[in-house]
Amino acid sequence: MRLTNLISSFLLVVTVITATAQAPAWLDEDWRHSNFPSSSYFCGFALVTPDLDPKPAQAAHTEALRLLAEAVFSNVNVSTVSSMGSTVSNDRCEEFDTFRRDISVNSAVGLTGITLDTYTDPATGAAYEFARVEKERLRIYYDAIVASALADAHSTLDIAAQAADTADKSVLKAYADGVAESLAAARSHRGILLSVSPSDAAAHDLGLRGAEERLAALEAVIAGGITVYVQGADDPHSSLVASKLKASLAASGCTFADTEDEADYLLSLSAATELQSVFDDVYHVNAMVDIALTNRRKGLVVYQDAVMHKGSALAEKQAGTKALNGSVAKIEKLISPYIK
């Protein structure tokens, strides 16, 4: 079941009782304990008089929800705020109240299924509010939320495993990030489920650990970085360009394989120089480097070109070296977008 559908099926239902001359039965503590026992409900009851707060109804609402949150999240360190909305249906006012809590991972989660009763004493102006939520409803809701998050994580890990041999490291990184988000949600909601039903929370531990282990293995592959095997022609010019290019790519985060089979990319190059002219004892030499970049995971040549760069110096060899060195920056700029 998709998470959005799951959440929409658990809209908060709130019953609002308007002030009447007859005090409701739920004002009595014994009645509340008898009709909403702690074995089946989390409850929060508040009484605020006008001398304690100039807006007793609003204060009673906040206090009742706070006490309810403390009951539900007794073993979770939380901070709370609340927001209200309402609709009118069949002459009944139904409010849906979203509790948001910053848990250790700073993620916001919604507490669903709250029912609220309110009453204002017409004689004294004292405001009463009784908030409760059924434990079984919370258990079902958060159990399904955790299961959905873990299912998403394992599904993404399955896709990543199938693509591991051919996908770019950047694609694998996107998969890993998605799994990490799903697991963060699973842990967060499992913490709430733990408050409601420790046994149901424990039932997800195996799936959670399995996903964490699979994610760690995927991240280990990604952590190895992008590996390149640079294959230069067997001559001094090509060796110079290959050496300089490896240093430049290393600074960009690439690592280098000892063999072609171990690499994500194969970079083949062949370099040569040609004297163009001599003017006022200055030698002008042109360097030409043929390059081909192959994505070995996909078995495709992703870039191929001939790069030229001119160098000048008082000696032909120095001019050639300058030209070859200058070609390195050009080559890196051309191939970098394809190494990912």
PDB file of N, CA and C in Angstrom, residues 183-276:
ATOM      1  N   LEU A 183      14.817   4.258   5.270  1.00  0.00           N
ATOM      2  CA  LEU A 183      15.204   3.666   6.553  1.00  0.00           C
ATOM      3  C   LEU A 183      15.100   4.679   7.693  1.00  0.00           C
ATOM      4  N   ALA A 184      15.389   5.949   7.405  1.00  0.00           N
ATOM      5  CA  ALA A 184      15.228   6.982   8.430  1.00  0.00           C
ATOM      6  C   ALA A 184      13.757   7.081   8.842  1.00  0.00           C
ATOM      7  N   ALA A 185      12.858   7.006   7.859  1.00  0.00           N
ATOM      8  CA  ALA A 185      11.425   7.045   8.169  1.00  0.00           C
ATOM      9  C   ALA A 185      11.013   5.806   8.956  1.00  0.00           C
ATOM     10  N   ALA A 186      11.541   4.646   8.562  1.00  0.00           N
ATOM     11  CA  ALA A 186      11.205   3.407   9.269  1.00  0.00           C
ATOM     12  C   ALA A 186      11.659   3.470  10.728  1.00  0.00           C
ATOM     13  N   ARG A 187      12.867   3.965  10.958  1.00  0.00           N
ATOM     14  CA  ARG A 187      13.375   4.046  12.338  1.00  0.00           C
ATOM     15  C   ARG A 187      12.532   5.019  13.168  1.00  0.00           C
ATOM     16  N   SER A 188      12.211   6.162  12.562  1.00  0.00           N
ATOM     17  CA  SER A 188      11.437   7.174  13.274  1.00  0.00           C
ATOM     18  C   SER A 188      10.075   6.630  13.693  1.00  0.00           C
ATOM     19  N   HIS A 189       9.359   6.038  12.756  1.00  0.00           N
ATOM     20  CA  HIS A 189       8.025   5.517  13.061  1.00  0.00           C
ATOM     21  C   HIS A 189       8.090   4.256  13.941  1.00  0.00           C
ATOM     22  N   ARG A 190       9.174   3.506  13.811  1.00  0.00           N
ATOM     23  CA  ARG A 190       9.333   2.353  14.692  1.00  0.00           C
ATOM     24  C   ARG A 190       9.468   2.823  16.133  1.00  0.00           C
ATOM     25  N   GLY A 191      10.104   3.977  16.349  1.00  0.00           N
ATOM     26  CA  GLY A 191      10.218   4.512  17.702  1.00  0.00           C
ATOM     27  C   GLY A 191       8.860   4.797  18.314  1.00  0.00           C
ATOM     28  N   ILE A 192       7.938   5.279  17.486  1.00  0.00           N
ATOM     29  CA  ILE A 192       6.583   5.532  17.973  1.00  0.00           C
ATOM     30  C   ILE A 192       5.864   4.213  18.203  1.00  0.00           C
ATOM     31  N   LEU A 193       6.019   3.281  17.271  1.00  0.00           N
ATOM     32  CA  LEU A 193       5.399   1.965  17.419  1.00  0.00           C
ATOM     33  C   LEU A 193       5.896   1.281  18.689  1.00  0.00           C
ATOM     34  N   LEU A 194       7.156   1.523  19.021  1.00  0.00           N
ATOM     35  CA  LEU A 194       7.722   0.933  20.232  1.00  0.00           C
ATOM     36  C   LEU A 194       6.978   1.409  21.474  1.00  0.00           C
ATOM     37  N   SER A 195       6.507   2.663  21.455  1.00  0.00           N
ATOM     38  CA  SER A 195       5.741   3.186  22.581  1.00  0.00           C
ATOM     39  C   SER A 195       4.373   2.538  22.671  1.00  0.00           C
ATOM     40  N   VAL A 196       3.826   2.175  21.503  1.00  0.00           N
ATOM     41  CA  VAL A 196       2.466   1.627  21.456  1.00  0.00           C
ATOM     42  C   VAL A 196       2.468   0.112  21.630  1.00  0.00           C
ATOM     43  N   SER A 197       3.376  -0.552  20.897  1.00  0.00           N
ATOM     44  CA  SER A 197       3.404  -2.016  20.910  1.00  0.00           C
ATOM     45  C   SER A 197       4.831  -2.503  20.682  1.00  0.00           C
ATOM     46  N   PRO A 198       5.582  -2.728  21.750  1.00  0.00           N
ATOM     47  CA  PRO A 198       6.972  -3.175  21.603  1.00  0.00           C
ATOM     48  C   PRO A 198       7.113  -4.451  20.776  1.00  0.00           C
ATOM     49  N   SER A 199       6.168  -5.365  20.880  1.00  0.00           N
ATOM     50  CA  SER A 199       6.278  -6.621  20.132  1.00  0.00           C
ATOM     51  C   SER A 199       6.164  -6.384  18.632  1.00  0.00           C
ATOM     52  N   ASP A 200       5.259  -5.482  18.229  1.00  0.00           N
ATOM     53  CA  ASP A 200       5.134  -5.174  16.806  1.00  0.00           C
ATOM     54  C   ASP A 200       6.370  -4.443  16.296  1.00  0.00           C
ATOM     55  N   ALA A 201       6.924  -3.567  17.133  1.00  0.00           N
ATOM     56  CA  ALA A 201       8.150  -2.868  16.740  1.00  0.00           C
ATOM     57  C   ALA A 201       9.285  -3.867  16.540  1.00  0.00           C
ATOM     58  N   ALA A 202       9.390  -4.833  17.451  1.00  0.00           N
ATOM     59  CA  ALA A 202      10.456  -5.838  17.355  1.00  0.00           C
ATOM     60  C   ALA A 202      10.295  -6.715  16.120  1.00  0.00           C
ATOM     61  N   ALA A 203       9.060  -6.891  15.660  1.00  0.00           N
ATOM     62  CA  ALA A 203       8.817  -7.745  14.489  1.00  0.00           C
ATOM     63  C   ALA A 203       9.448  -7.181  13.221  1.00  0.00           C
ATOM     64  N   HIS A 204       9.748  -5.890  13.232  1.00  0.00           N
ATOM     65  CA  HIS A 204      10.352  -5.259  12.057  1.00  0.00           C
ATOM     66  C   HIS A 204      11.880  -5.223  12.137  1.00  0.00           C
ATOM     67  N   ASP A 205      12.442  -5.674  13.258  1.00  0.00           N
ATOM     68  CA  ASP A 205      13.884  -5.546  13.457  1.00  0.00           C
ATOM     69  C   ASP A 205      14.682  -6.308  12.406  1.00  0.00           C
ATOM     70  N   LEU A 206      14.229  -7.505  12.052  1.00  0.00           N
ATOM     71  CA  LEU A 206      14.967  -8.308  11.081  1.00  0.00           C
ATOM     72  C   LEU A 206      15.003  -7.621   9.722  1.00  0.00           C
ATOM     73  N   GLY A 207      13.861  -7.111   9.275  1.00  0.00           N
ATOM     74  CA  GLY A 207      13.809  -6.411   7.998  1.00  0.00           C
ATOM     75  C   GLY A 207      14.631  -5.148   8.008  1.00  0.00           C
ATOM     76  N   LEU A 208      14.632  -4.454   9.148  1.00  0.00           N
ATOM     77  CA  LEU A 208      15.408  -3.223   9.267  1.00  0.00           C
ATOM     78  C   LEU A 208      16.897  -3.518   9.223  1.00  0.00           C
ATOM     79  N   ARG A 209      17.338  -4.521   9.977  1.00  0.00           N
ATOM     80  CA  ARG A 209      18.765  -4.870   9.978  1.00  0.00           C
ATOM     81  C   ARG A 209      19.204  -5.353   8.600  1.00  0.00           C
ATOM     82  N   GLY A 210      18.354  -6.158   7.955  1.00  0.00           N
ATOM     83  CA  GLY A 210      18.703  -6.643   6.627  1.00  0.00           C
ATOM     84  C   GLY A 210      18.885  -5.514   5.640  1.00  0.00           C
ATOM     85  N   ALA A 211      17.990  -4.537   5.685  1.00  0.00           N
ATOM     86  CA  ALA A 211      18.100  -3.391   4.771  1.00  0.00           C
ATOM     87  C   ALA A 211      19.334  -2.562   5.089  1.00  0.00           C
ATOM     88  N   GLU A 212      19.642  -2.408   6.371  1.00  0.00           N
ATOM     89  CA  GLU A 212      20.822  -1.646   6.769  1.00  0.00           C
ATOM     90  C   GLU A 212      22.099  -2.326   6.280  1.00  0.00           C
ATOM     91  N   GLU A 213      22.143  -3.645   6.378  1.00  0.00           N
ATOM     92  CA  GLU A 213      23.327  -4.377   5.912  1.00  0.00           C
ATOM     93  C   GLU A 213      23.473  -4.270   4.391  1.00  0.00           C
ATOM     94  N   ARG A 214      22.356  -4.382   3.678  1.00  0.00           N
ATOM     95  CA  ARG A 214      22.408  -4.267   2.216  1.00  0.00           C
ATOM     96  C   ARG A 214      22.816  -2.851   1.793  1.00  0.00           C
ATOM     97  N   LEU A 215      22.319  -1.864   2.522  1.00  0.00           N
ATOM     98  CA  LEU A 215      22.698  -0.481   2.213  1.00  0.00           C
ATOM     99  C   LEU A 215      24.185  -0.261   2.472  1.00  0.00           C
ATOM    100  N   ALA A 216      24.692  -0.820   3.560  1.00  0.00           N
ATOM    101  CA  ALA A 216      26.120  -0.677   3.867  1.00  0.00           C
ATOM    102  C   ALA A 216      26.971  -1.277   2.756  1.00  0.00           C
ATOM    103  N   ALA A 217      26.549  -2.424   2.209  1.00  0.00           N
ATOM    104  CA  ALA A 217      27.293  -3.049   1.117  1.00  0.00           C
ATOM    105  C   ALA A 217      27.260  -2.171  -0.137  1.00  0.00           C
ATOM    106  N   LEU A 218      26.097  -1.578  -0.416  1.00  0.00           N
ATOM    107  CA  LEU A 218      25.982  -0.688  -1.576  1.00  0.00           C
ATOM    108  C   LEU A 218      26.838   0.550  -1.394  1.00  0.00           C
ATOM    109  N   GLU A 219      26.829   1.102  -0.195  1.00  0.00           N
ATOM    110  CA  GLU A 219      27.630   2.298   0.076  1.00  0.00           C
ATOM    111  C   GLU A 219      29.122   1.995   0.009  1.00  0.00           C
ATOM    112  N   ALA A 220      29.508   0.759   0.335  1.00  0.00           N
ATOM    113  CA  ALA A 220      30.921   0.376   0.240  1.00  0.00           C
ATOM    114  C   ALA A 220      31.372   0.382  -1.216  1.00  0.00           C
ATOM    115  N   VAL A 221      30.491  -0.066  -2.112  1.00  0.00           N
ATOM    116  CA  VAL A 221      30.805  -0.027  -3.546  1.00  0.00           C
ATOM    117  C   VAL A 221      30.955   1.417  -4.007  1.00  0.00           C
ATOM    118  N   ILE A 222      30.044   2.262  -3.565  1.00  0.00           N
ATOM    119  CA  ILE A 222      30.073   3.667  -3.967  1.00  0.00           C
ATOM    120  C   ILE A 222      31.285   4.373  -3.381  1.00  0.00           C
ATOM    121  N   ALA A 223      31.632   4.018  -2.131  1.00  0.00           N
ATOM    122  CA  ALA A 223      32.743   4.676  -1.441  1.00  0.00           C
ATOM    123  C   ALA A 223      34.071   4.455  -2.140  1.00  0.00           C
ATOM    124  N   GLY A 224      34.158   3.376  -2.906  1.00  0.00           N
ATOM    125  CA  GLY A 224      35.382   3.122  -3.649  1.00  0.00           C
ATOM    126  C   GLY A 224      35.653   4.165  -4.715  1.00  0.00           C
ATOM    127  N   GLY A 225      34.669   4.998  -5.004  1.00  0.00           N
ATOM    128  CA  GLY A 225      34.838   6.058  -5.984  1.00  0.00           C
ATOM    129  C   GLY A 225      34.840   5.522  -7.403  1.00  0.00           C
ATOM    130  N   ILE A 226      34.980   6.428  -8.328  1.00  0.00           N
ATOM    131  CA  ILE A 226      35.028   6.069  -9.744  1.00  0.00           C
ATOM    132  C   ILE A 226      36.464   5.697 -10.099  1.00  0.00           C
ATOM    133  N   THR A 227      36.632   4.509 -10.645  1.00  0.00           N
ATOM    134  CA  THR A 227      37.969   4.038 -10.995  1.00  0.00           C
ATOM    135  C   THR A 227      38.206   4.166 -12.501  1.00  0.00           C
ATOM    136  N   VAL A 228      39.378   4.645 -12.831  1.00  0.00           N
ATOM    137  CA  VAL A 228      39.749   4.863 -14.229  1.00  0.00           C
ATOM    138  C   VAL A 228      41.044   4.127 -14.521  1.00  0.00           C
ATOM    139  N   TYR A 229      41.106   3.491 -15.667  1.00  0.00           N
ATOM    140  CA  TYR A 229      42.364   2.891 -16.131  1.00  0.00           C
ATOM    141  C   TYR A 229      42.841   3.712 -17.314  1.00  0.00           C
ATOM    142  N   VAL A 230      43.996   4.366 -17.145  1.00  0.00           N
ATOM    143  CA  VAL A 230      44.548   5.219 -18.193  1.00  0.00           C
ATOM    144  C   VAL A 230      45.562   4.411 -18.981  1.00  0.00           C
ATOM    145  N   GLN A 231      45.311   4.287 -20.247  1.00  0.00           N
ATOM    146  CA  GLN A 231      46.168   3.489 -21.122  1.00  0.00           C
ATOM    147  C   GLN A 231      46.783   4.407 -22.171  1.00  0.00           C
ATOM    148  N   GLY A 232      48.043   4.748 -21.959  1.00  0.00           N
ATOM    149  CA  GLY A 232      48.742   5.603 -22.907  1.00  0.00           C
ATOM    150  C   GLY A 232      49.601   4.788 -23.860  1.00  0.00           C
ATOM    151  N   ALA A 233      49.808   5.345 -25.027  1.00  0.00           N
ATOM    152  CA  ALA A 233      50.683   4.671 -25.996  1.00  0.00           C
ATOM    153  C   ALA A 233      52.098   4.599 -25.429  1.00  0.00           C
ATOM    154  N   ASP A 234      52.881   3.667 -25.951  1.00  0.00           N
ATOM    155  CA  ASP A 234      54.218   3.404 -25.410  1.00  0.00           C
ATOM    156  C   ASP A 234      55.235   4.367 -26.003  1.00  0.00           C
ATOM    157  N   ASP A 235      55.127   5.629 -25.618  1.00  0.00           N
ATOM    158  CA  ASP A 235      56.089   6.638 -26.058  1.00  0.00           C
ATOM    159  C   ASP A 235      56.152   7.733 -25.011  1.00  0.00           C
ATOM    160  N   PRO A 236      57.230   8.527 -24.985  1.00  0.00           N
ATOM    161  CA  PRO A 236      57.402   9.542 -23.937  1.00  0.00           C
ATOM    162  C   PRO A 236      56.291  10.584 -23.903  1.00  0.00           C
ATOM    163  N   HIS A 237      55.830  11.028 -25.078  1.00  0.00           N
ATOM    164  CA  HIS A 237      54.793  12.060 -25.101  1.00  0.00           C
ATOM    165  C   HIS A 237      53.492  11.557 -24.474  1.00  0.00           C
ATOM    166  N   SER A 238      53.084  10.380 -24.859  1.00  0.00           N
ATOM    167  CA  SER A 238      51.848   9.816 -24.320  1.00  0.00           C
ATOM    168  C   SER A 238      51.981   9.533 -22.831  1.00  0.00           C
ATOM    169  N   SER A 239      53.142   9.036 -22.408  1.00  0.00           N
ATOM    170  CA  SER A 239      53.378   8.767 -20.988  1.00  0.00           C
ATOM    171  C   SER A 239      53.307  10.041 -20.159  1.00  0.00           C
ATOM    172  N   LEU A 240      53.828  11.147 -20.709  1.00  0.00           N
ATOM    173  CA  LEU A 240      53.781  12.426 -19.998  1.00  0.00           C
ATOM    174  C   LEU A 240      52.332  12.883 -19.806  1.00  0.00           C
ATOM    175  N   VAL A 241      51.549  12.843 -20.887  1.00  0.00           N
ATOM    176  CA  VAL A 241      50.153  13.271 -20.803  1.00  0.00           C
ATOM    177  C   VAL A 241      49.374  12.364 -19.846  1.00  0.00           C
ATOM    178  N   ALA A 242      49.599  11.058 -19.924  1.00  0.00           N
ATOM    179  CA  ALA A 242      48.896  10.114 -19.061  1.00  0.00           C
ATOM    180  C   ALA A 242      49.198  10.391 -17.588  1.00  0.00           C
ATOM    181  N   SER A 243      50.458  10.649 -17.278  1.00  0.00           N
ATOM    182  CA  SER A 243      50.862  10.910 -15.905  1.00  0.00           C
ATOM    183  C   SER A 243      50.227  12.196 -15.375  1.00  0.00           C
ATOM    184  N   LYS A 244      50.293  13.250 -16.180  1.00  0.00           N
ATOM    185  CA  LYS A 244      49.714  14.529 -15.762  1.00  0.00           C
ATOM    186  C   LYS A 244      48.194  14.430 -15.623  1.00  0.00           C
ATOM    187  N   LEU A 245      47.557  13.698 -16.536  1.00  0.00           N
ATOM    188  CA  LEU A 245      46.104  13.570 -16.518  1.00  0.00           C
ATOM    189  C   LEU A 245      45.643  12.786 -15.295  1.00  0.00           C
ATOM    190  N   LYS A 246      46.387  11.750 -14.917  1.00  0.00           N
ATOM    191  CA  LYS A 246      46.030  10.979 -13.726  1.00  0.00           C
ATOM    192  C   LYS A 246      46.095  11.857 -12.473  1.00  0.00           C
ATOM    193  N   ALA A 247      47.102  12.709 -12.386  1.00  0.00           N
ATOM    194  CA  ALA A 247      47.219  13.609 -11.239  1.00  0.00           C
ATOM    195  C   ALA A 247      46.038  14.581 -11.198  1.00  0.00           C
ATOM    196  N   SER A 248      45.639  15.069 -12.374  1.00  0.00           N
ATOM    197  CA  SER A 248      44.530  16.009 -12.448  1.00  0.00           C
ATOM    198  C   SER A 248      43.205  15.342 -12.089  1.00  0.00           C
ATOM    199  N   LEU A 249      42.969  14.135 -12.595  1.00  0.00           N
ATOM    200  CA  LEU A 249      41.730  13.412 -12.297  1.00  0.00           C
ATOM    201  C   LEU A 249      41.664  12.981 -10.832  1.00  0.00           C
ATOM    202  N   ALA A 250      42.821  12.663 -10.259  1.00  0.00           N
ATOM    203  CA  ALA A 250      42.870  12.281  -8.846  1.00  0.00           C
ATOM    204  C   ALA A 250      42.409  13.434  -7.967  1.00  0.00           C
ATOM    205  N   ALA A 251      42.788  14.642  -8.351  1.00  0.00           N
ATOM    206  CA  ALA A 251      42.369  15.826  -7.595  1.00  0.00           C
ATOM    207  C   ALA A 251      40.864  16.022  -7.666  1.00  0.00           C
ATOM    208  N   SER A 252      40.226  15.455  -8.690  1.00  0.00           N
ATOM    209  CA  SER A 252      38.775  15.557  -8.861  1.00  0.00           C
ATOM    210  C   SER A 252      38.038  14.400  -8.198  1.00  0.00           C
ATOM    211  N   GLY A 253      38.774  13.494  -7.546  1.00  0.00           N
ATOM    212  CA  GLY A 253      38.136  12.414  -6.806  1.00  0.00           C
ATOM    213  C   GLY A 253      38.202  11.046  -7.459  1.00  0.00           C
ATOM    214  N   CYS A 254      38.825  10.937  -8.624  1.00  0.00           N
ATOM    215  CA  CYS A 254      38.931   9.638  -9.283  1.00  0.00           C
ATOM    216  C   CYS A 254      40.046   8.809  -8.648  1.00  0.00           C
ATOM    217  N   THR A 255      39.861   7.507  -8.699  1.00  0.00           N
ATOM    218  CA  THR A 255      40.937   6.593  -8.322  1.00  0.00           C
ATOM    219  C   THR A 255      41.295   5.783  -9.559  1.00  0.00           C
ATOM    220  N   PHE A 256      42.417   5.078  -9.485  1.00  0.00           N
ATOM    221  CA  PHE A 256      42.934   4.430 -10.692  1.00  0.00           C
ATOM    222  C   PHE A 256      43.146   2.944 -10.471  1.00  0.00           C
ATOM    223  N   ALA A 257      42.661   2.182 -11.432  1.00  0.00           N
ATOM    224  CA  ALA A 257      42.753   0.726 -11.369  1.00  0.00           C
ATOM    225  C   ALA A 257      44.094   0.269 -11.920  1.00  0.00           C
ATOM    226  N   ASP A 258      44.554  -0.869 -11.391  1.00  0.00           N
ATOM    227  CA  ASP A 258      45.817  -1.432 -11.876  1.00  0.00           C
ATOM    228  C   ASP A 258      45.623  -2.176 -13.190  1.00  0.00           C
ATOM    229  N   THR A 259      44.402  -2.653 -13.415  1.00  0.00           N
ATOM    230  CA  THR A 259      44.126  -3.354 -14.669  1.00  0.00           C
ATOM    231  C   THR A 259      42.841  -2.809 -15.273  1.00  0.00           C
ATOM    232  N   GLU A 260      42.682  -3.039 -16.540  1.00  0.00           N
ATOM    233  CA  GLU A 260      41.490  -2.584 -17.254  1.00  0.00           C
ATOM    234  C   GLU A 260      40.219  -3.233 -16.690  1.00  0.00           C
ATOM    235  N   ASP A 261      40.311  -4.499 -16.294  1.00  0.00           N
ATOM    236  CA  ASP A 261      39.136  -5.224 -15.814  1.00  0.00           C
ATOM    237  C   ASP A 261      38.590  -4.680 -14.507  1.00  0.00           C
ATOM    238  N   GLU A 262      39.428  -3.989 -13.755  1.00  0.00           N
ATOM    239  CA  GLU A 262      39.002  -3.460 -12.457  1.00  0.00           C
ATOM    240  C   GLU A 262      38.394  -2.066 -12.558  1.00  0.00           C
ATOM    241  N   ALA A 263      38.420  -1.462 -13.733  1.00  0.00           N
ATOM    242  CA  ALA A 263      38.058  -0.049 -13.880  1.00  0.00           C
ATOM    243  C   ALA A 263      36.604   0.155 -14.294  1.00  0.00           C
ATOM    244  N   ASP A 264      36.061   1.309 -13.892  1.00  0.00           N
ATOM    245  CA  ASP A 264      34.750   1.741 -14.374  1.00  0.00           C
ATOM    246  C   ASP A 264      34.884   2.361 -15.766  1.00  0.00           C
ATOM    247  N   TYR A 265      36.027   3.048 -15.992  1.00  0.00           N
ATOM    248  CA  TYR A 265      36.260   3.716 -17.270  1.00  0.00           C
ATOM    249  C   TYR A 265      37.660   3.395 -17.777  1.00  0.00           C
ATOM    250  N   LEU A 266      37.770   3.291 -19.082  1.00  0.00           N
ATOM    251  CA  LEU A 266      39.059   3.096 -19.739  1.00  0.00           C
ATOM    252  C   LEU A 266      39.333   4.340 -20.576  1.00  0.00           C
ATOM    253  N   LEU A 267      40.453   4.993 -20.293  1.00  0.00           N
ATOM    254  CA  LEU A 267      40.861   6.161 -21.067  1.00  0.00           C
ATOM    255  C   LEU A 267      42.106   5.806 -21.878  1.00  0.00           C
ATOM    256  N   SER A 268      41.944   5.749 -23.177  1.00  0.00           N
ATOM    257  CA  SER A 268      43.062   5.464 -24.083  1.00  0.00           C
ATOM    258  C   SER A 268      43.521   6.769 -24.707  1.00  0.00           C
ATOM    259  N   LEU A 269      44.827   6.948 -24.811  1.00  0.00           N
ATOM    260  CA  LEU A 269      45.327   8.182 -25.416  1.00  0.00           C
ATOM    261  C   LEU A 269      46.641   7.940 -26.149  1.00  0.00           C
ATOM    262  N   SER A 270      46.862   8.746 -27.139  1.00  0.00           N
ATOM    263  CA  SER A 270      48.104   8.718 -27.921  1.00  0.00           C
ATOM    264  C   SER A 270      48.477  10.147 -28.251  1.00  0.00           C
ATOM    265  N   ALA A 271      49.684  10.558 -27.848  1.00  0.00           N
ATOM    266  CA  ALA A 271      50.097  11.954 -27.993  1.00  0.00           C
ATOM    267  C   ALA A 271      51.288  12.085 -28.937  1.00  0.00           C
ATOM    268  N   ALA A 272      51.331  13.206 -29.635  1.00  0.00           N
ATOM    269  CA  ALA A 272      52.449  13.509 -30.529  1.00  0.00           C
ATOM    270  C   ALA A 272      52.616  15.021 -30.594  1.00  0.00           C
ATOM    271  N   THR A 273      53.807  15.471 -31.021  1.00  0.00           N
ATOM    272  CA  THR A 273      54.050  16.904 -31.181  1.00  0.00           C
ATOM    273  C   THR A 273      54.551  17.176 -32.592  1.00  0.00           C
ATOM    274  N   GLU A 274      54.339  18.418 -33.030  1.00  0.00           N
ATOM    275  CA  GLU A 274      54.776  18.810 -34.370  1.00  0.00           C
ATOM    276  C   GLU A 274      55.222  20.274 -34.333  1.00  0.00           C
ATOM    277  N   LEU A 275      56.435  20.511 -34.827  1.00  0.00           N
ATOM    278  CA  LEU A 275      56.948  21.869 -34.889  1.00  0.00           C
ATOM    279  C   LEU A 275      56.171  22.669 -35.926  1.00  0.00           C
ATOM    280  N   GLN A 276      55.622  23.792 -35.508  1.00  0.00           N
ATOM    281  CA  GLN A 276      54.837  24.621 -36.415  1.00  0.00           C
ATOM    282  C   GLN A 276      55.664  25.729 -37.043  1.00  0.00           C
TER     283      GLN A 276
END
